[in-house]
Every structure is written in structure tokens, then in C-alpha cells.
CSV table of C-alpha atoms and ligand atoms in Angstrom, one decimal:
chain,number,residue,atom,x,y,z
A,1,MET,CA,37.9,9.4,2.6
A,2,ASN,CA,36.6,5.9,2.9
A,3,PHE,CA,35.2,4.0,0.0
A,4,GLU,CA,34.5,0.7,1.9
A,5,LEU,CA,30.9,-0.4,2.5
A,6,THR,CA,29.9,-1.6,6.1
A,7,GLU,CA,28.9,-5.2,6.5
A,8,GLU,CA,25.3,-4.2,6.9
A,9,GLN,CA,25.4,-2.2,3.6
A,10,GLN,CA,26.9,-5.2,1.8
A,11,MET,CA,24.2,-7.5,3.2
A,12,ILE,CA,21.5,-5.2,2.1
A,13,ARG,CA,23.0,-5.1,-1.4
A,14,GLN,CA,23.2,-8.8,-1.4
A,15,SER,CA,19.7,-9.3,-0.3
A,16,ALA,CA,18.4,-7.0,-3.2
A,17,ARG,CA,20.7,-8.6,-5.7
A,18,ASP,CA,19.5,-12.2,-4.7
A,19,TYR,CA,15.9,-11.2,-5.0
A,20,ALA,CA,16.3,-9.3,-8.3
A,21,GLN,CA,18.4,-12.1,-10.0
A,22,ARG,CA,16.3,-15.0,-8.7
A,23,GLU,CA,12.7,-13.6,-8.8
A,24,LEU,CA,12.4,-10.3,-10.6
A,25,ILE,CA,14.1,-11.7,-13.7
A,26,LYS,CA,11.6,-14.6,-14.1
A,27,ASP,CA,8.6,-12.6,-15.3
A,28,VAL,CA,10.1,-9.2,-16.3
A,29,LEU,CA,9.7,-9.7,-20.0
A,30,GLU,CA,6.2,-10.9,-19.8
A,31,ARG,CA,5.2,-8.1,-17.4
A,32,ASP,CA,6.7,-5.5,-19.8
A,33,ALA,CA,4.8,-6.9,-22.8
A,34,LYS,CA,1.5,-7.0,-20.9
A,35,ALA,CA,2.1,-3.9,-18.8
A,36,GLU,CA,1.0,-5.9,-15.8
A,37,TYR,CA,1.4,-4.4,-12.3
A,38,PRO,CA,4.0,-6.4,-10.2
A,39,ALA,CA,1.7,-7.0,-7.3
A,40,HIS,CA,3.6,-10.1,-5.9
A,41,HIS,CA,6.9,-8.4,-6.2
A,42,VAL,CA,5.7,-5.4,-4.3
A,43,LYS,CA,4.4,-7.7,-1.6
A,44,ALA,CA,7.8,-9.5,-1.4
A,45,LEU,CA,9.7,-6.3,-1.3
A,46,ALA,CA,7.5,-5.2,1.6
A,47,GLU,CA,8.2,-8.5,3.5
A,48,LEU,CA,11.9,-8.0,2.9
A,49,GLY,CA,11.8,-4.6,4.4
A,50,PHE,CA,12.6,-2.5,1.2
A,51,LEU,CA,9.4,-0.4,0.9
A,52,GLY,CA,10.0,1.5,4.0
A,53,MET,CA,13.8,0.9,4.4
A,54,LEU,CA,14.7,4.6,5.0
A,55,VAL,CA,12.1,5.1,7.6
A,56,ASP,CA,13.0,5.0,11.4
A,57,THR,CA,12.4,1.7,13.2
A,58,LYS,CA,10.1,3.6,15.7
A,59,TYR,CA,7.8,4.2,12.7
A,60,ASP,CA,8.0,0.5,11.7
A,61,GLY,CA,10.5,1.2,9.0
A,62,GLY,CA,13.9,-0.5,8.3
A,63,GLY,CA,16.0,2.3,9.8
A,64,MET,CA,18.6,1.9,7.0
A,65,ASP,CA,20.8,4.6,5.6
A,66,THR,CA,20.6,6.3,2.2
A,67,ILE,CA,23.8,4.5,1.0
A,68,SER,CA,22.0,1.1,1.5
A,69,TYR,CA,19.1,2.6,-0.4
A,70,VAL,CA,21.2,3.4,-3.4
A,71,LEU,CA,22.9,0.0,-3.3
A,72,ALA,CA,19.3,-1.7,-3.3
A,73,MET,CA,17.9,0.6,-5.9
A,74,GLU,CA,20.9,-0.2,-8.2
A,75,GLU,CA,20.3,-4.0,-7.7
A,76,PHE,CA,16.6,-4.0,-8.4
A,77,SER,CA,16.9,-1.6,-11.4
A,78,LYS,CA,19.5,-3.7,-13.0
A,79,VAL,CA,16.5,-6.0,-13.6
A,80,ASP,CA,13.3,-4.1,-13.4
A,81,SER,CA,12.7,-0.5,-12.9
A,82,SER,CA,8.9,-0.9,-12.9
A,83,VAL,CA,9.4,-2.4,-9.5
A,84,SER,CA,12.2,-0.1,-8.3
A,85,VAL,CA,10.2,3.0,-9.1
A,86,ILE,CA,7.5,1.8,-6.7
A,87,MET,CA,10.0,1.3,-4.0
A,88,SER,CA,11.5,4.8,-4.7
A,89,VAL,CA,8.4,6.7,-4.7
A,90,ASN,CA,7.2,5.0,-1.5
A,91,ASN,CA,10.5,5.6,0.4
A,92,SER,CA,11.7,8.8,-0.7
A,93,LEU,CA,8.8,10.8,-1.8
A,94,VAL,CA,6.0,9.6,0.4
A,95,CYS,CA,7.5,8.2,3.6
A,96,TYR,CA,10.2,10.7,3.8
A,97,GLY,CA,7.9,13.7,3.2
A,98,ILE,CA,5.7,12.4,6.2
A,99,GLU,CA,8.5,11.5,8.5
A,100,GLU,CA,10.4,14.7,8.0
A,101,PHE,CA,7.6,17.3,8.0
A,102,GLY,CA,4.4,15.5,9.2
A,103,THR,CA,2.8,15.6,12.7
A,104,GLU,CA,3.0,12.6,15.2
A,105,GLU,CA,-0.7,11.9,14.5
A,106,GLN,CA,0.1,11.8,10.7
A,107,LYS,CA,3.1,9.5,11.3
A,108,GLU,CA,1.0,7.2,13.4
A,109,LYS,CA,-1.9,7.1,10.9
A,110,PHE,CA,-0.3,7.3,7.5
A,111,LEU,CA,3.5,6.7,7.8
A,112,LYS,CA,3.4,3.4,9.7
A,113,PRO,CA,1.4,1.3,7.3
A,114,LEU,CA,3.5,2.7,4.5
A,115,ALA,CA,6.7,1.9,6.2
A,116,ARG,CA,5.6,-1.7,6.8
A,117,GLY,CA,4.7,-1.8,3.1
A,118,GLU,CA,1.1,-2.8,3.9
A,119,ILE,CA,0.0,0.0,1.5
A,120,THR,CA,1.9,2.1,-1.0
A,121,GLY,CA,1.8,5.9,-1.5
A,122,ALA,CA,1.8,8.3,-4.4
A,123,PHE,CA,3.2,11.9,-4.9
A,124,LEU,CA,0.9,14.1,-6.8
A,125,LEU,CA,2.6,17.2,-8.1
A,126,SER,CA,2.6,17.2,-11.9
A,127,GLU,CA,-0.5,18.6,-13.8
A,128,PRO,CA,-1.4,18.8,-17.4
A,129,ASN,CA,0.1,22.2,-17.6
A,130,ALA,CA,2.6,22.1,-14.6
A,131,GLY,CA,5.4,19.7,-15.2
A,132,SER,CA,8.8,21.2,-15.0
A,133,ASP,CA,7.1,24.6,-14.2
A,134,ALA,CA,5.9,23.2,-10.8
A,135,THR,CA,4.9,26.5,-9.3
A,136,SER,CA,2.1,26.8,-11.7
A,137,GLN,CA,-0.3,24.6,-9.8
A,138,LYS,CA,-3.9,24.9,-10.9
A,139,THR,CA,-5.3,22.2,-8.6
A,140,LEU,CA,-7.2,24.1,-5.9
A,141,ALA,CA,-7.4,23.2,-2.2
A,142,VAL,CA,-10.0,25.7,-0.9
A,143,ASP,CA,-9.9,26.5,2.7
A,144,MET,CA,-13.3,25.8,4.3
A,145,GLY,CA,-12.4,26.2,7.9
A,146,ASP,CA,-11.8,22.6,9.3
A,147,HIS,CA,-11.3,21.1,5.9
A,148,TYR,CA,-10.2,21.8,2.3
A,149,ILE,CA,-12.2,21.1,-0.8
A,150,VAL,CA,-9.9,19.9,-3.5
A,151,ASN,CA,-10.6,20.2,-7.3
A,152,GLY,CA,-8.3,19.7,-10.2
A,153,THR,CA,-6.2,17.1,-12.2
A,154,LYS,CA,-2.8,15.5,-11.7
A,155,ASN,CA,-0.9,13.8,-14.3
A,156,TRP,CA,1.7,10.9,-14.7
A,157,ILE,CA,1.1,9.6,-11.2
A,158,THR,CA,3.1,6.6,-10.4
A,159,ASN,CA,1.1,4.3,-8.1
A,160,GLY,CA,-2.0,6.4,-9.1
A,161,ASN,CA,-4.3,3.4,-8.9
A,162,THR,CA,-2.6,1.1,-6.4
A,163,ALA,CA,-1.5,3.6,-3.8
A,164,SER,CA,-3.8,4.0,-0.7
A,165,THR,CA,-2.3,7.4,0.4
A,166,TYR,CA,-1.8,10.3,-1.7
A,167,ILE,CA,0.3,13.4,-1.0
A,168,VAL,CA,-1.4,16.0,-3.1
A,169,ILE,CA,0.2,19.4,-3.9
A,170,ALA,CA,-2.4,22.1,-4.4
A,171,GLN,CA,-2.9,25.8,-4.4
A,172,THR,CA,-4.8,27.4,-1.7
A,173,TYR,CA,-4.0,31.1,-2.3
A,174,PRO,CA,-3.4,31.6,-6.0
A,175,GLU,CA,-2.7,35.3,-5.5
A,176,LYS,CA,0.4,34.2,-3.3
A,177,GLY,CA,1.9,32.1,-6.0
A,178,HIS,CA,4.2,29.3,-4.8
A,179,LYS,CA,3.8,30.7,-1.2
A,180,GLY,CA,0.1,29.8,-1.3
A,181,ILE,CA,0.6,26.0,-2.0
A,182,ASN,CA,-0.2,23.3,0.4
A,183,ALA,CA,0.7,19.5,0.7
A,184,LEU,CA,-2.2,17.3,1.7
A,185,LEU,CA,-2.5,13.8,2.8
A,186,VAL,CA,-5.5,12.3,0.9
A,187,ASP,CA,-7.2,8.9,1.0
A,188,ARG,CA,-7.0,7.5,-2.5
A,189,HIS,CA,-10.6,6.2,-2.1
A,190,ALA,CA,-12.1,9.5,-0.9
A,191,PRO,CA,-15.4,10.4,-2.7
A,192,GLY,CA,-14.8,12.6,-5.7
A,193,ILE,CA,-11.5,10.9,-6.8
A,194,SER,CA,-11.4,9.4,-10.4
A,195,LEU,CA,-8.7,8.0,-12.5
A,196,GLY,CA,-7.7,8.3,-16.2
A,197,PRO,CA,-6.8,5.1,-18.0
A,198,HIS,CA,-3.5,3.2,-17.2
A,199,GLU,CA,-0.9,5.2,-19.3
A,200,ASP,CA,0.5,3.0,-22.1
A,201,LYS,CA,4.2,3.9,-21.6
A,202,MET,CA,7.3,3.4,-23.7
A,203,GLY,CA,9.2,1.9,-20.7
A,204,MET,CA,8.5,0.9,-17.0
A,205,ARG,CA,5.4,-0.4,-18.5
A,206,SER,CA,4.3,-2.4,-15.5
A,207,SER,CA,4.4,0.4,-12.9
A,208,ASP,CA,0.9,1.9,-12.7
A,209,THR,CA,0.7,5.4,-14.1
A,210,HIS,CA,-2.5,7.4,-14.2
A,211,SER,CA,-3.9,10.9,-14.2
A,212,VAL,CA,-6.0,11.5,-11.2
A,213,MET,CA,-9.1,13.8,-11.1
A,214,PHE,CA,-10.4,15.6,-8.0
A,215,THR,CA,-13.9,16.7,-7.8
A,216,ASP,CA,-15.0,18.5,-4.6
A,217,VAL,CA,-12.8,16.1,-2.5
A,218,LYS,CA,-13.1,16.8,1.2
A,219,VAL,CA,-9.7,16.7,3.0
A,220,PRO,CA,-9.6,17.4,6.9
A,221,LYS,CA,-7.3,20.2,7.9
A,222,GLU,CA,-5.3,17.9,10.1
A,223,ASN,CA,-4.0,16.2,6.9
A,224,ARG,CA,-2.1,19.3,5.8
A,225,ILE,CA,1.7,18.6,6.0
A,226,GLY,CA,3.4,21.6,7.6
A,227,GLU,CA,2.4,25.3,8.0
A,228,ASP,CA,-0.1,26.9,5.7
A,229,GLY,CA,1.6,27.7,2.4
A,230,PHE,CA,4.6,25.3,3.0
A,231,GLY,CA,3.6,22.9,0.1
A,232,PHE,CA,5.9,24.0,-2.6
A,233,LYS,CA,8.9,24.0,-0.4
A,234,PHE,CA,7.8,20.6,0.9
A,235,ALA,CA,7.7,19.3,-2.6
A,236,MET,CA,11.1,20.8,-3.5
A,237,LYS,CA,12.7,19.4,-0.3
A,238,THR,CA,11.2,15.9,-0.8
A,239,LEU,CA,12.3,15.8,-4.4
A,240,GLU,CA,15.8,16.4,-3.4
A,241,GLY,CA,15.9,12.9,-1.8
A,242,GLY,CA,13.7,11.4,-4.4
A,243,ARG,CA,16.3,12.3,-7.0
A,244,ILE,CA,18.9,10.2,-5.2
A,245,GLY,CA,16.5,7.3,-5.7
A,246,ILE,CA,16.1,7.9,-9.4
A,247,ALA,CA,19.7,8.5,-9.9
A,248,ALA,CA,20.3,5.1,-8.3
A,249,GLN,CA,17.7,3.7,-10.5
A,250,ALA,CA,19.5,5.0,-13.6
A,251,LEU,CA,22.7,3.7,-12.3
A,252,GLY,CA,21.2,0.3,-12.0
A,253,ILE,CA,19.7,0.4,-15.5
A,254,ALA,CA,23.2,1.3,-16.9
A,255,SER,CA,25.0,-1.5,-14.9
A,256,GLY,CA,22.4,-3.9,-15.9
A,257,ALA,CA,22.9,-3.1,-19.6
A,258,TYR,CA,26.7,-3.0,-19.2
A,259,GLU,CA,26.8,-6.4,-17.6
A,260,ARG,CA,24.8,-7.9,-20.4
A,261,ALA,CA,27.0,-6.1,-23.0
A,262,VAL,CA,30.2,-7.5,-21.5
A,263,ARG,CA,28.8,-11.1,-21.3
A,264,TYR,CA,27.7,-10.9,-24.9
A,265,ALA,CA,31.0,-9.4,-26.1
A,266,LYS,CA,32.9,-12.3,-24.5
A,267,GLU,CA,30.7,-14.8,-26.1
A,268,ARG,CA,29.9,-13.5,-29.6
A,269,LYS,CA,32.5,-14.1,-32.2
A,270,ALA,CA,33.1,-12.1,-35.4
A,271,PHE,CA,36.1,-12.0,-37.8
A,272,GLY,CA,37.5,-15.1,-36.0
A,273,THR,CA,37.5,-13.8,-32.4
A,274,GLU,CA,35.3,-12.7,-29.6
A,275,ILE,CA,34.1,-9.3,-30.3
A,276,ILE,CA,35.4,-7.9,-27.1
A,277,ASN,CA,38.9,-8.3,-28.7
A,278,HIS,CA,38.0,-5.8,-31.4
A,279,GLN,CA,39.1,-2.3,-30.3
A,280,ALA,CA,35.8,-0.8,-31.4
A,281,ILE,CA,34.0,-2.9,-28.8
A,282,GLY,CA,36.7,-2.7,-26.1
A,283,PHE,CA,36.6,1.1,-26.3
A,284,LYS,CA,32.9,1.2,-26.0
A,285,LEU,CA,33.0,-1.0,-22.9
A,286,ALA,CA,35.7,1.1,-21.4
A,287,GLU,CA,33.7,4.3,-21.9
A,288,MET,CA,30.5,2.6,-20.5
A,289,HIS,CA,32.4,1.3,-17.4
A,290,THR,CA,34.1,4.6,-16.7
A,291,ARG,CA,30.8,6.6,-16.9
A,292,ILE,CA,29.0,4.1,-14.7
A,293,GLU,CA,31.7,4.3,-12.0
A,294,ALA,CA,31.6,8.1,-12.1
A,295,ALA,CA,27.7,7.9,-11.8
A,296,ARG,CA,28.1,5.5,-8.8
A,297,TYR,CA,30.3,8.0,-6.9
A,298,PHE,CA,27.9,10.8,-7.6
A,299,CYS,CA,25.0,8.7,-6.2
A,300,LEU,CA,27.0,7.6,-3.1
A,301,LYS,CA,28.3,11.1,-2.5
A,302,ALA,CA,24.6,12.5,-2.5
A,303,ALA,CA,23.5,9.7,-0.2
A,304,TRP,CA,26.4,10.2,2.2
A,305,LEU,CA,25.7,14.0,2.4
A,306,LYS,CA,22.0,13.2,3.2
A,307,ASP,CA,23.0,10.6,5.8
A,308,GLN,CA,25.4,13.3,7.4
A,309,HIS,CA,22.5,15.8,7.5
A,310,GLN,CA,24.5,18.1,5.2
A,311,PRO,CA,22.9,20.0,2.3
A,312,TYR,CA,22.5,17.6,-0.6
A,313,GLY,CA,20.1,19.3,-3.1
A,314,THR,CA,22.9,20.2,-5.7
A,315,ALA,CA,24.5,16.9,-5.1
A,316,SER,CA,21.3,14.9,-5.8
A,317,ALA,CA,20.6,17.1,-9.0
A,318,MET,CA,24.2,16.2,-10.2
A,319,ALA,CA,23.7,12.6,-9.4
A,320,LYS,CA,20.4,12.4,-11.2
A,321,TYR,CA,21.5,14.4,-14.2
A,322,TYR,CA,24.7,12.4,-14.7
A,323,ALA,CA,23.3,9.0,-13.9
A,324,ALA,CA,20.3,9.5,-16.2
A,325,GLU,CA,22.5,10.7,-19.1
A,326,THR,CA,24.9,7.7,-18.4
A,327,ALA,CA,21.9,5.3,-18.5
A,328,MET,CA,20.8,6.6,-21.9
A,329,TYR,CA,24.3,6.5,-23.3
A,330,VAL,CA,25.2,3.0,-21.8
A,331,THR,CA,21.9,1.4,-22.9
A,332,THR,CA,22.2,2.7,-26.4
A,333,GLU,CA,25.7,1.4,-26.7
A,334,ALA,CA,24.6,-2.0,-25.2
A,335,VAL,CA,22.0,-2.3,-27.9
A,336,GLN,CA,24.7,-1.4,-30.5
A,337,ILE,CA,27.1,-4.1,-29.2
A,338,HIS,CA,24.3,-6.7,-29.4
A,339,GLY,CA,23.6,-5.7,-33.0
A,340,GLY,CA,20.4,-7.3,-34.3
A,341,TYR,CA,20.0,-9.2,-31.0
A,342,GLY,CA,19.9,-6.0,-29.0
A,343,TYR,CA,16.8,-4.9,-31.0
A,344,VAL,CA,14.6,-7.8,-29.9
A,345,ARG,CA,13.0,-8.3,-26.5
A,346,GLU,CA,14.5,-11.3,-25.2
A,347,TYR,CA,17.9,-9.8,-24.9
A,348,HIS,CA,16.6,-7.2,-22.4
A,349,VAL,CA,18.9,-4.2,-23.5
A,350,GLU,CA,16.2,-2.6,-25.6
A,351,ARG,CA,13.9,-2.6,-22.6
A,352,LEU,CA,16.6,-1.2,-20.4
A,353,MET,CA,17.0,1.6,-23.0
A,354,ARG,CA,13.4,2.3,-22.9
A,355,GLU,CA,13.6,2.4,-19.1
A,356,ALA,CA,16.7,4.7,-19.2
A,357,LYS,CA,14.7,7.3,-21.2
A,358,LEU,CA,12.3,7.9,-18.3
A,359,THR,CA,15.1,8.6,-15.8
A,360,GLN,CA,15.9,11.8,-18.0
A,361,ILE,CA,12.3,12.9,-17.6
A,362,TYR,CA,10.7,12.1,-14.3
A,363,GLU,CA,11.4,13.7,-10.8
A,364,GLY,CA,12.8,16.7,-12.8
A,365,THR,CA,14.1,16.4,-16.4
A,366,SER,CA,17.8,16.5,-17.1
A,367,GLU,CA,17.4,20.1,-18.1
A,368,ILE,CA,15.7,21.0,-14.7
A,369,GLN,CA,18.7,19.3,-12.9
A,370,GLN,CA,21.0,21.6,-15.0
A,371,ILE,CA,18.9,24.6,-13.8
A,372,ILE,CA,19.4,23.6,-10.3
A,373,ILE,CA,23.2,23.0,-10.7
A,374,ALA,CA,23.6,26.3,-12.6
A,375,ARG,CA,21.7,28.3,-9.9
A,376,ALA,CA,23.9,26.7,-7.3
A,377,ILE,CA,27.0,27.9,-9.3
A,378,MET,CA,25.6,31.4,-9.6
A,379,ASN,CA,24.7,31.7,-5.8
A,380,ASP,CA,28.2,30.3,-4.7
B,401,CAA,N1,14.4,23.4,-1.2
B,401,CAA,C1,13.7,24.3,-0.4
B,401,CAA,N2,13.0,25.3,-1.1
B,401,CAA,C2,13.3,25.4,-2.4
B,401,CAA,C3,14.0,24.5,-3.1
B,401,CAA,C4,14.6,23.4,-2.4
B,401,CAA,N3,15.3,22.4,-3.1
B,401,CAA,N4,14.0,24.8,-4.4
B,401,CAA,C5,13.3,25.9,-4.6
B,401,CAA,N5,12.8,26.3,-3.4
B,401,CAA,C6,12.0,27.5,-3.0
B,401,CAA,C7,12.7,28.7,-3.3
B,401,CAA,O1,13.6,29.2,-2.3
B,401,CAA,C8,11.6,29.7,-3.5
B,401,CAA,O2,11.0,30.1,-2.3
B,401,CAA,P1,11.3,31.7,-1.8
B,401,CAA,O3,10.6,32.5,-2.9
B,401,CAA,O4,10.6,31.7,-0.4
B,401,CAA,O5,12.7,31.9,-1.8
B,401,CAA,C9,10.4,28.7,-4.1
B,401,CAA,O6,10.8,27.5,-3.7
B,401,CAA,C10,10.3,28.9,-5.7
B,401,CAA,O7,11.6,28.5,-6.1
B,401,CAA,P2,12.1,29.1,-7.5
B,401,CAA,O8,11.9,30.6,-7.6
B,401,CAA,O9,13.5,28.6,-7.7
B,401,CAA,O10,11.0,28.4,-8.5
B,401,CAA,P3,11.2,28.1,-10.0
B,401,CAA,O11,9.7,28.4,-10.5
B,401,CAA,O12,12.2,28.8,-10.7
B,401,CAA,O13,11.3,26.5,-10.2
B,401,CAA,C11,12.4,24.5,-10.1
B,401,CAA,C12,12.2,25.8,-9.5
B,401,CAA,C13,13.6,23.8,-9.5
B,401,CAA,C14,12.6,24.5,-11.6
B,401,CAA,C15,11.2,23.6,-9.7
B,401,CAA,O14,10.0,24.0,-10.3
B,401,CAA,C16,11.3,22.1,-10.2
B,401,CAA,O15,12.0,21.4,-9.4
B,401,CAA,N6,10.6,21.6,-11.2
B,401,CAA,C17,10.6,20.2,-11.6
B,401,CAA,C18,9.5,19.6,-10.9
B,401,CAA,C19,9.7,18.0,-10.8
B,401,CAA,O16,10.7,17.6,-10.4
B,401,CAA,N7,8.6,17.3,-11.0
B,401,CAA,C20,8.6,15.9,-10.8
B,401,CAA,C21,7.3,15.4,-10.5
B,401,CAA,S1,7.3,14.1,-9.3
B,401,CAA,C22,7.6,12.7,-10.0
B,401,CAA,O17,8.1,12.6,-11.2
B,401,CAA,C23,7.2,11.5,-9.2
B,401,CAA,C24,7.0,10.2,-9.8
B,401,CAA,O18,5.8,9.8,-9.9
B,401,CAA,C25,8.1,9.3,-10.2
């Protein structure tokens, strides 16, 4: 077993750290307050090669491994998960889905500009009545011969407004249940697409989240990803990798809050000494540090399995479950260590706590991850 990172992995982590600590940090509080889309940061991440970092170089991506992706996601998420979620959705839900299951024509047309970061993508699975219960898709993609006609509503769509390419999961044969679902590449600006208002979220306030309505939207048949009826398996396979990204995001949120808590505990004095010298605080930091290290190993293990082309679905569910729970625990403790200062915006930890909450919900709630892990145990 080798715990060492390669030189390339260390360089990628350093590059993400430099950008996050120098640039992202500057306006994160203001963007959070105004719920303002981080357009200039998305452009910068594209130029640095992060938006398509996992895509093969032959499709204009960075050709980097999943371990590097985890390292970069952690660094960006220490500072601002509104930005890292855009990177995560683009890389592991949209680009991965097309690269792994798309045709050469789809890769040429859709994947290359996404991998270069010229445009971003969105993954449209959730619906008003199909969140955790993802097989209950009500959006219809009716087969019209050479094209589909799509009608329905998707909810909570990250990059809903700013994406240029959507991957839409929709039902073609309701009588077949999940075996009748398809995944379609859809132009965000196709006639018949309209958006709900920007969601006023608790955390990750500056990523753009919308509901998306489809009214008689025409989608060419050649935009279907995979065989007829492959859409649900496509979504599940794609989410396996997506969850590594969100696990790494949760890890970053926890690390960011922990680093701030340690700094504060070494400076703040109470009862005649820095508060880190009080056992009540020392024990909290010890617990936070230990859980973060454990979450890191879960993330790296899932990433390593993916890079080795070994099954990684259960490992990614464990990583997401544990890292999200850790993020919630650590950020809550970080606020507590900061006392009253933790409860105000300028100390960042309350924002990290709000961001942590979302990692327990999206790309499969903690309870969904437990279902996946429990089923793996049953089938073992
Ligand atoms: N890989 C391949 N196939 C899979 C699979 C996987 N990981 N998981 C399930 N399947 C297949 C099953 O084998 C089954 O196919 P067969 O009948 O041919 O065997 C089919 O899919 C249905 O599976 P289940 O019977 O297990 O279905 P279920 O109804 O019990 O649900 C679930 C399974 C795991 C709970 C699933 O519904 C799920 O993951 N729900 C959560 C959805 C989710 O994560 N949503 C996130 C939205 S995206 C998002 O948040 C993005 C963003 O913007 C940030």
C-alpha cells in the first residue's frame, strides 16, 4: 500500500490551493451574500484546466486521474463550494457521462467544448416528485421516429441557467418502469425550455440552481446516450463518480472549517491561556482531525478504485456518506469553538456549515448512500 502522492498530483493540488487561497477567498463572502454567480472564477478554472480535468486529452480534457480530482476538489471546497460544485457537475456528471457512454459524434460535438471549459453542462435527473426515488421519472421523451418530444419539469438543477448542454433523464416507455428511461443531450436554448427563478438557497448560494420546464422540446434521436432504455443505468453509473466529487467537496468543507478552528483556538485566550490548551477544545479538535483523515482515506480509496477500473460504487457511497456526515459534524464544532464569532459571516465557519448541509442531500442523500451500502452488504 502506497500513501504517497505523485509529483504531478502534488502540483495539481498546489495549483488548486494557490487559486483558492489567492483568488476565490477575495469575494466569497460578498458572492454568498448576493447569491451572485461566480462567472470570472468559472472562466479562470477553465483556463487552469480544472473544468474538464478528468477528460482524456484526445477530447481536449486534462487527462488527469481521479486522485488529482479529489485533491483539487478539496482545495477549492475549503474556500467556496459554490465554485467547486460547478467543477464537479461538469467533470463527473456531464463530461464523464458523455465520454464513457457517448458516440464519437457526441464526443466531438458536446464533450470537447465542455472539456475545454468553454461551456458548462448540467445533469437533469431530479423532479418535483422524483428525488431519492429516481426511477419515478415523470418527464416524458416520446419517440417520434427520428426525434423525441420532451415534456416535463426538472428540479434543483445545478448550472440550470448557465449550462449550454443538458443531460436530461426522461421516460420513453412508462410501462417498462426504469427500463424505459433514456438519457438525452439537449441544447439549453432549444425552443420550449423555460426556467424557474434562481433558488434562494441556504448554502452554496452563488451556484445557479433552477427548475427547468420542457414544453414540446424537440431532441434529435442521435442525441440519445447509449441504447434505447439505458437512461436509468446511465444515471446510476454516472452518479457513482459524481459522488466521489461531492465526497471530496465535503472533505474540503470540513478541512476548511477545521483549519480555521485550529487557527482561532491558538489565538483566542480564555481563563488565562489560548483556548487550545483547554481539554474541552483539544478533544474537539482531535475528534475533528481524526474524522477528516478517515474521510480523506475513503475519498482517495474510491478515486483509486475508479482509476484502477475496479468497481467503485460502494466505495463512492461510503466516501460520500462519511465525508458529508463529517463535514456537518466538523463545521458545527468549528462554529462552537468560535463561539459568538462563529455565528457571524466574516469568520466563514457558519457559511461552511451551511454548505456542509447540502453535501448530505444532493447527489443522493446520506440515507440513499446507506441504502446502497446496505444492499452491497446483503449481496456480498
Ligand atoms: N450501476 C448500474 N446499474 C444500477 C446501479 C448502478 N450503480 N444502481 C442501480 N442500478 C440498476 C439496477 O441494477 C436495476 O436494474 P435491473 O432491474 O436491470 O437490475 C435498476 O438500476 C433499478 O435499481 P434499483 O432496483 O436498485 O432501484 P431503486 O428504485 O431501489 O433505487 C437508488 C435505487 C440507489 C435508491 C436510486 O434511485 C438512487 O440513487 N436515488 C438517488 C438519486 C440521486 O442521487 N439523485 C441525485 C440527483 S443529481 C444531483 O444532485 C446533481 C446536482 O445537480 C449536484
